[in-house]
Coordinates of C-alpha atoms in Angstrom, one line a residue:
M1 CA -5.5 19.7 65.8
M2 CA -4.5 16.5 64.4
N3 CA -1.6 16.5 62.0
P4 CA -2.5 15.8 58.5
A5 CA -1.5 12.2 57.2
P6 CA 2.1 12.4 55.9
R7 CA 2.2 12.7 52.2
H8 CA 3.8 9.6 50.1
R9 CA 7.3 10.5 49.5
G10 CA 8.2 7.8 46.8
P11 CA 10.9 8.6 44.2
S12 CA 10.6 11.8 42.5
R13 CA 11.3 11.7 38.8
R14 CA 12.7 15.3 39.0
R15 CA 14.6 14.7 41.8
F16 CA 16.2 11.5 40.2
I17 CA 16.9 13.1 37.1
R18 CA 18.4 16.4 38.7
G19 CA 20.5 13.9 40.9
L20 CA 22.1 12.4 37.8
G21 CA 23.5 15.7 36.8
V22 CA 23.3 14.8 33.1
G23 CA 20.9 15.5 30.2
L24 CA 20.0 11.7 29.8
A25 CA 16.2 11.0 29.7
L26 CA 14.8 8.6 32.3
P27 CA 12.5 6.2 30.8
P28 CA 8.6 6.3 31.7
L29 CA 8.1 4.4 34.8
A30 CA 4.8 3.3 36.2
V31 CA 5.4 5.4 39.3
F32 CA 5.5 8.4 36.8
S33 CA 3.3 6.9 33.9
Q34 CA 2.1 3.7 32.1
D35 CA 4.7 2.5 29.3
R36 CA 6.2 -0.6 28.2
S37 CA 9.0 -1.8 26.3
S38 CA 10.8 -5.0 25.4
P39 CA 14.6 -6.0 25.9
P40 CA 16.7 -6.2 22.7
K41 CA 17.9 -9.5 21.3
E42 CA 21.2 -9.5 19.7
T43 CA 21.6 -11.8 16.6
H44 CA 23.3 -11.7 13.2
G45 CA 21.7 -10.8 10.0
R46 CA 22.0 -10.2 6.3
G47 CA 20.3 -7.9 3.4
K48 CA 19.6 -4.3 3.6
M49 CA 16.3 -2.1 3.4
L50 CA 15.2 1.2 2.1
L51 CA 12.1 2.3 3.6
I52 CA 10.1 5.2 1.7
S53 CA 6.9 6.8 2.5
N54 CA 4.8 9.7 1.1
N55 CA 2.7 10.9 3.7
L56 CA -0.1 11.8 1.4
G57 CA -0.2 8.4 -0.5
V58 CA -1.4 8.3 -4.0
L59 CA -4.8 7.8 -5.7
P60 CA -5.9 4.5 -4.9
E61 CA -8.0 3.6 -7.9
S62 CA -5.0 4.3 -10.2
F63 CA -2.4 2.2 -7.9
F64 CA -4.2 -1.0 -7.1
P65 CA -4.7 -3.8 -9.9
S66 CA -8.3 -5.4 -10.3
E67 CA -6.7 -9.0 -10.6
T68 CA -4.6 -10.9 -8.0
G69 CA -1.9 -13.3 -8.2
P70 CA 1.1 -13.4 -10.8
Q71 CA -1.5 -12.9 -13.7
Y72 CA -2.7 -9.6 -12.6
Q73 CA -3.1 -6.8 -15.1
A74 CA -1.0 -3.7 -14.3
S75 CA -2.7 -0.7 -12.9
P76 CA -2.0 2.7 -14.5
Y77 CA 0.5 3.6 -12.0
L78 CA 2.1 0.0 -12.1
E79 CA 2.5 0.1 -15.7
E80 CA 5.4 2.7 -15.2
L81 CA 7.0 -0.2 -13.3
Q82 CA 6.5 -3.0 -15.9
L83 CA 10.2 -3.5 -16.5
F84 CA 10.6 -4.6 -13.0
R85 CA 7.4 -6.6 -12.6
E86 CA 9.2 -9.8 -11.6
D87 CA 11.2 -7.8 -8.9
L88 CA 8.2 -6.3 -6.9
T89 CA 5.1 -7.3 -5.2
V90 CA 2.0 -5.1 -4.8
F91 CA -0.2 -5.6 -1.7
S92 CA -3.8 -4.4 -0.9
G93 CA -5.8 -5.0 2.2
L94 CA -2.9 -3.8 4.5
S95 CA -3.2 -1.4 7.3
H96 CA -2.2 -1.0 11.0
P97 CA -5.0 -2.0 13.3
A98 CA -6.2 1.0 15.4
V99 CA -4.0 3.5 13.8
A100 CA -6.4 6.1 12.6
G101 CA -6.8 9.8 12.5
G102 CA -6.1 11.0 9.1
H103 CA -2.7 12.9 8.9
S104 CA -2.0 12.2 12.5
T105 CA -0.7 8.9 11.5
E106 CA 2.0 9.8 9.6
N107 CA 4.6 9.4 12.2
C108 CA 3.2 5.6 12.9
F109 CA 4.0 4.3 9.4
L110 CA 7.1 2.5 10.7
T111 CA 5.8 2.0 14.3
A112 CA 2.1 1.0 14.2
A113 CA 1.7 2.7 17.3
K114 CA -2.1 2.7 18.1
D115 CA -4.3 5.6 18.5
P116 CA -2.1 8.5 17.6
T117 CA -5.0 11.0 18.4
G118 CA -5.5 9.7 21.7
S119 CA -4.7 11.6 24.9
G120 CA -1.3 11.0 26.0
F121 CA -0.2 9.2 22.9
R122 CA 3.3 8.2 22.9
N123 CA 5.0 6.8 19.8
T124 CA 6.8 3.4 19.7
I125 CA 10.1 2.0 18.1
S126 CA 10.1 2.1 14.4
L127 CA 11.1 -0.9 12.1
D128 CA 14.6 0.5 11.4
Q129 CA 15.5 1.2 14.9
F130 CA 14.1 -2.2 16.0
A131 CA 16.2 -4.0 13.3
A132 CA 19.4 -1.9 14.1
S133 CA 19.2 -2.6 17.8
R134 CA 19.2 -6.5 17.0
L135 CA 21.8 -6.4 14.4
P136 CA 25.6 -6.4 14.7
Q137 CA 26.8 -3.0 13.7
S138 CA 28.8 -4.1 10.5
T139 CA 28.6 -0.7 8.9
R140 CA 29.7 2.8 10.1
F141 CA 25.9 3.9 10.6
P142 CA 23.4 1.4 11.9
T143 CA 20.7 3.4 10.1
L144 CA 20.3 6.7 8.1
N145 CA 17.2 8.8 8.4
L146 CA 16.4 11.0 5.4
G147 CA 13.6 13.4 4.4
V148 CA 12.4 15.5 1.5
N149 CA 10.9 18.7 2.3
I150 CA 10.3 17.6 5.8
D151 CA 9.1 19.3 8.8
K152 CA 12.0 18.0 10.9
A153 CA 10.8 18.9 14.3
N154 CA 7.5 17.2 14.1
R155 CA 7.8 14.5 11.6
S156 CA 10.0 11.4 11.1
L157 CA 10.0 7.8 10.0
S158 CA 12.6 6.9 12.6
W159 CA 11.5 6.7 16.6
T160 CA 13.5 5.2 19.3
R161 CA 12.5 2.5 21.8
D162 CA 10.8 5.1 24.0
G163 CA 9.1 6.9 21.1
I164 CA 11.5 9.8 20.8
L165 CA 11.6 11.4 17.3
L166 CA 14.9 11.1 15.4
P167 CA 15.2 13.9 13.0
A168 CA 15.8 13.4 9.3
E169 CA 18.6 14.7 7.2
D170 CA 17.1 16.8 4.4
R171 CA 20.3 18.2 3.2
P172 CA 22.3 15.9 0.6
S173 CA 25.5 17.9 1.0
K174 CA 25.5 17.4 4.7
L175 CA 24.7 13.6 4.3
F176 CA 27.5 13.3 1.7
E177 CA 30.0 14.9 4.0
K178 CA 28.9 12.6 6.8
L179 CA 29.2 9.5 4.5
F180 CA 32.7 10.3 2.6
V181 CA 34.5 13.4 3.9
Q182 CA 37.2 12.3 6.1
G183 CA 38.1 14.5 8.9
S184 CA 41.4 15.9 9.7
V185 CA 43.5 14.2 12.4
E186 CA 42.7 16.7 14.8
A187 CA 38.8 16.5 14.0
V188 CA 39.1 12.7 14.5
D189 CA 40.6 13.1 18.1
R190 CA 38.1 15.6 19.1
Q191 CA 35.3 13.3 18.1
L192 CA 37.0 10.4 20.0
H193 CA 37.3 12.8 23.1
R194 CA 33.6 13.4 22.8
L195 CA 32.9 9.7 22.6
R196 CA 34.8 9.0 25.7
Q197 CA 33.2 11.7 27.4
R198 CA 29.8 10.3 26.9
G199 CA 30.9 6.9 27.8
S200 CA 32.0 8.2 31.2
I201 CA 28.5 9.8 31.5
L202 CA 26.8 6.4 31.0
D203 CA 29.2 4.9 33.5
A204 CA 27.9 7.6 36.2
V205 CA 24.3 7.1 35.0
A206 CA 24.5 3.1 35.5
Q207 CA 25.7 3.5 39.1
D208 CA 22.9 5.9 40.0
L209 CA 20.4 3.6 38.4
R210 CA 21.5 0.8 40.7
R211 CA 21.1 2.8 43.5
F212 CA 17.7 4.1 42.4
R213 CA 16.5 0.6 41.6
T214 CA 15.9 -0.4 45.2
Q215 CA 13.2 2.4 45.8
L216 CA 11.2 0.9 43.0
P217 CA 8.3 -1.5 42.9
R218 CA 8.9 -4.7 41.1
E219 CA 7.3 -3.7 37.6
D220 CA 9.5 -0.4 37.5
Q221 CA 12.6 -2.3 38.3
T222 CA 11.8 -4.5 35.4
R223 CA 11.2 -1.2 33.3
L224 CA 14.5 0.2 34.6
D225 CA 16.7 -3.1 33.9
Q226 CA 15.4 -2.7 30.1
Y227 CA 16.5 1.0 30.1
A228 CA 19.8 -0.4 31.6
T229 CA 20.0 -2.5 28.7
S230 CA 19.4 0.4 26.4
I231 CA 22.5 1.9 28.1
R232 CA 24.6 -0.9 27.5
E233 CA 23.5 -0.9 23.8
L234 CA 24.7 2.8 23.6
E235 CA 27.9 2.0 25.3
I236 CA 28.6 -0.5 22.6
R237 CA 27.4 1.7 19.8
L238 CA 29.9 4.2 21.3
Q239 CA 32.8 1.9 21.4
I240 CA 32.0 1.0 17.7
S241 CA 31.8 4.5 16.8
G242 CA 35.1 5.3 18.4
E243 CA 36.6 2.2 16.2
W244 CA 34.9 3.5 12.9
E245 CA 36.5 7.2 13.5
T246 CA 39.9 5.5 13.0
K247 CA 38.9 3.8 9.8
P248 CA 39.0 5.5 6.5
K249 CA 35.8 6.5 4.7
P250 CA 34.8 5.2 1.3
V251 CA 35.8 7.3 -1.7
P252 CA 32.5 7.7 -3.9
Q253 CA 32.5 7.9 -7.6
K254 CA 30.2 10.9 -7.6
E255 CA 30.9 14.8 -6.9
P256 CA 29.3 16.0 -3.7
P257 CA 25.7 17.1 -4.4
V258 CA 24.5 20.8 -4.4
D259 CA 21.5 21.3 -2.1
I260 CA 18.2 22.3 -3.8
T261 CA 16.7 24.9 -1.3
D262 CA 13.6 25.7 -3.5
R263 CA 10.9 23.6 -1.9
S264 CA 8.8 23.8 -5.2
K265 CA 11.4 21.7 -6.7
F266 CA 9.9 18.9 -5.0
F267 CA 10.6 16.0 -7.3
D268 CA 14.2 16.9 -8.1
K269 CA 14.8 17.0 -4.2
F270 CA 13.3 13.6 -4.0
E271 CA 15.3 12.2 -6.9
Q272 CA 18.4 13.7 -5.3
M273 CA 17.8 12.0 -2.1
L274 CA 17.1 8.7 -3.5
A275 CA 20.4 8.9 -5.4
M276 CA 22.1 9.6 -2.0
A277 CA 20.3 6.6 -0.3
V278 CA 21.7 4.2 -3.2
L279 CA 25.2 5.6 -2.7
A280 CA 25.1 4.9 1.1
L281 CA 23.8 1.4 0.7
E282 CA 26.2 0.7 -2.3
T283 CA 29.3 2.0 -0.4
H284 CA 28.2 -0.4 2.6
S285 CA 28.0 2.7 4.9
T286 CA 24.7 1.5 6.3
R287 CA 22.5 -1.4 5.8
I288 CA 19.2 0.7 6.6
V289 CA 17.8 3.7 5.1
T290 CA 14.5 5.5 5.8
L291 CA 13.1 8.5 3.6
M292 CA 10.0 10.5 4.5
V293 CA 8.4 12.4 1.7
D294 CA 6.8 15.3 3.5
A295 CA 4.0 16.0 0.9
F296 CA 2.0 17.5 3.7
A297 CA 4.7 20.4 4.0
T298 CA 5.4 20.8 0.4
P299 CA 3.8 23.9 -1.3
V300 CA 2.8 24.7 -4.8
F301 CA 5.6 22.6 -6.7
E302 CA 6.7 21.8 -10.0
I303 CA 5.1 18.8 -11.5
D304 CA 7.1 19.1 -14.6
T305 CA 9.2 21.8 -16.3
E306 CA 6.2 23.5 -17.7
L307 CA 3.5 22.7 -15.2
R308 CA 2.9 23.8 -11.4
S309 CA 0.6 22.4 -9.0
L310 CA -2.9 24.4 -8.5
Q311 CA -2.3 24.3 -4.9
G312 CA 0.1 23.1 -2.4
Y313 CA 0.4 19.2 -2.2
H314 CA -2.0 18.9 0.8
N315 CA -4.6 21.0 -0.5
L316 CA -4.4 19.3 -3.8
S317 CA -4.7 15.9 -2.2
H318 CA -8.2 16.8 -1.0
H319 CA -9.5 17.0 -4.6
G320 CA -13.2 16.6 -3.9
Q321 CA -13.4 14.8 -7.1
V322 CA -12.6 18.1 -9.1
A323 CA -11.4 16.9 -12.4
E324 CA -8.4 19.2 -12.8
K325 CA -7.2 18.5 -9.3
V326 CA -7.5 14.7 -9.9
D327 CA -5.8 14.9 -13.2
Q328 CA -2.9 16.7 -11.6
L329 CA -2.6 14.3 -8.7
R330 CA -2.4 11.5 -11.5
Q331 CA 0.5 13.2 -13.1
V332 CA 2.1 13.8 -9.7
D333 CA 1.7 10.0 -8.8
L334 CA 3.0 8.8 -12.2
R335 CA 6.2 10.8 -12.0
Q336 CA 6.6 9.3 -8.3
M337 CA 6.4 5.8 -10.0
R338 CA 8.8 7.0 -12.6
L339 CA 11.3 7.8 -9.8
L340 CA 10.9 4.4 -8.2
R341 CA 11.5 2.9 -11.6
T342 CA 14.6 4.9 -11.8
L343 CA 15.6 3.8 -8.5
L344 CA 15.1 0.0 -9.1
A345 CA 17.1 0.4 -12.4
D346 CA 20.0 2.0 -10.4
L347 CA 19.8 -0.8 -7.8
A348 CA 19.7 -3.3 -10.4
A349 CA 22.7 -1.8 -12.3
R350 CA 25.0 -1.9 -9.1
G351 CA 26.6 -4.8 -7.3
D352 CA 29.4 -7.1 -6.9
G353 CA 30.1 -9.7 -9.7
N354 CA 26.6 -11.2 -10.9
A355 CA 24.9 -10.2 -7.5
R356 CA 22.6 -7.1 -8.0
L357 CA 22.2 -4.7 -5.3
L358 CA 18.5 -4.7 -6.1
D359 CA 18.6 -8.4 -4.7
Q360 CA 20.2 -7.3 -1.5
V361 CA 18.1 -4.2 -0.8
M362 CA 14.4 -4.5 0.3
V363 CA 12.8 -1.4 -1.2
L364 CA 9.5 -0.6 0.6
Y365 CA 7.2 2.1 -0.8
G366 CA 3.9 3.1 0.8
S367 CA 2.1 5.6 2.9
N368 CA 0.1 5.8 6.0
M369 CA -2.7 7.3 4.0
G370 CA -5.1 4.8 2.2
D371 CA -7.0 7.7 0.7
S372 CA -6.0 11.4 1.4
N373 CA -9.1 12.8 0.0
T374 CA -11.2 11.3 2.8
H375 CA -8.6 10.7 5.3
E376 CA -8.8 7.1 5.2
N377 CA -5.9 5.0 6.8
T378 CA -6.9 1.6 5.7
N379 CA -6.2 -0.6 2.5
L380 CA -2.7 1.3 2.4
P381 CA -0.8 1.5 -1.1
I382 CA 2.1 -0.9 -0.5
L383 CA 5.0 -2.0 -3.0
L384 CA 7.9 -4.2 -2.1
A385 CA 10.8 -4.7 -4.6
G386 CA 13.9 -6.5 -4.5
G387 CA 15.8 -8.0 -1.2
G388 CA 15.5 -11.7 -2.5
F389 CA 11.9 -12.3 -2.3
Q390 CA 9.6 -14.3 -4.8
H391 CA 7.9 -11.3 -6.5
G392 CA 5.8 -10.9 -9.6
R393 CA 2.4 -10.8 -8.1
H394 CA -0.5 -9.0 -6.6
V395 CA -1.0 -10.2 -3.0
A396 CA -4.5 -9.1 -1.9
F397 CA -6.0 -9.3 1.6
D398 CA -9.6 -8.3 2.8
R399 CA -10.0 -4.5 2.1
Q400 CA -12.8 -4.2 4.6
H401 CA -11.0 -6.2 7.4
N402 CA -7.2 -5.7 6.9
T403 CA -4.3 -7.8 7.5
P404 CA -1.7 -6.0 9.8
L405 CA 1.1 -4.2 7.7
A406 CA 3.5 -5.1 10.6
N407 CA 3.2 -8.8 9.2
L408 CA 5.0 -7.7 6.4
F409 CA 7.6 -5.9 8.7
V410 CA 8.2 -9.2 10.5
S411 CA 8.9 -11.0 7.0
M412 CA 11.4 -8.3 6.1
L413 CA 12.9 -8.6 9.6
Q414 CA 13.2 -12.5 9.2
Q415 CA 14.9 -11.7 5.7
L416 CA 17.2 -9.5 7.3
G417 CA 18.3 -12.7 9.4
L418 CA 16.2 -11.7 12.7
D419 CA 14.8 -14.5 14.6
T420 CA 11.7 -12.8 15.4
G421 CA 7.9 -13.6 14.8
Q422 CA 6.6 -10.4 16.1
F423 CA 6.8 -6.8 15.7
A424 CA 4.1 -4.1 17.1
S425 CA 0.8 -5.1 16.1
S426 CA 1.7 -8.1 13.9
T427 CA 0.1 -11.6 14.1
G428 CA 3.0 -13.3 12.5
S429 CA 4.7 -13.1 9.2
L430 CA 3.0 -12.4 5.9
S431 CA 1.4 -14.9 3.9
G432 CA 2.0 -14.8 0.2
L433 CA 5.3 -13.5 0.2
D434 CA 8.1 -16.2 0.3
P435 CA 12.0 -15.6 -0.1
L436 CA 13.9 -17.1 -3.0
S437 CA 14.9 -20.5 -2.4

């Protein structure tokens, strides 16, 4: 009897990871899967970003203006923001190409990763992490990822280069402690020791990667080289983190917040987290903040002190044109617009000398849902305020054949000072949006 042909004994992902002896995730290789990534490019930048998404969106008919350009008539929702009309731009006709599937798109708002309902879907790097990987770390935290009523294990605006979810912080008290509470000398020493330990692990992994590289085909060698670049990036971040540990934290002019644990107090929690985001940006603790408002996970909630929603936010969003539900949603959306107005006023009132913080911070508000009632993911509601752009207009694109939302992301990255013309599904920067001269 003939012996069977020997089985292919190429590199085993499990064997390699076990051989490393550390809990560091190996990237997907063609030997194991089909995934691609691009190496980072280090550069210098300026400006800040606050990126906000409500994963159930707003009622589109009350959000978008009918007219375009600077002379547009404000819609009912934009009436709430009239005080800052010259500080914001409203967009229509933007969405992510091939990002469809209703609620499954919520994790793709800042990534534009295609086909989220497809078999084997893997998310891609989010706008905040892309920017942070290319900007010098001039603040204690490269980014802060926040949430309101968020399902932390399953939803986030922030995703790594390899499509790994970064959990959002949903407790203002913990965020305040992270930003402003100085640890004892012993606590700082312990943290520095942990950072040194992580650095030594990375050194060991880098050696094993070099040995493992010789067993791979060329395309996977390239992928592994990109992974090694990620390790070098992390080494640099660990070194910078160690330097920041020895520096005193800023002293805020506010008392520590008290966490609101009642999920029905949705707007109180939203307002509290917006205030924390402003505080982090004002104290130069970070340049980039993301905030996911998880309306999907919000139960029956207070619309105001005398009115509660008929149903949980998700069920309410599927209004089916029932007048009472639509009326409640309109009140919910209007209150969101008033929170945004308070946010913009807060940013406009802060700053150094004659420079408003609002002129430094790009505030993006939007959603992955164009219409939650029908699960549409096109013609997304998008507002951009501040950040040194020429504002005061409605920039309209084709509502049937949308322009990639990632084009706006490219313009924002360029405003940060990054020399890039590409992000995710973009076809370039966004026309109709120009920086102030």
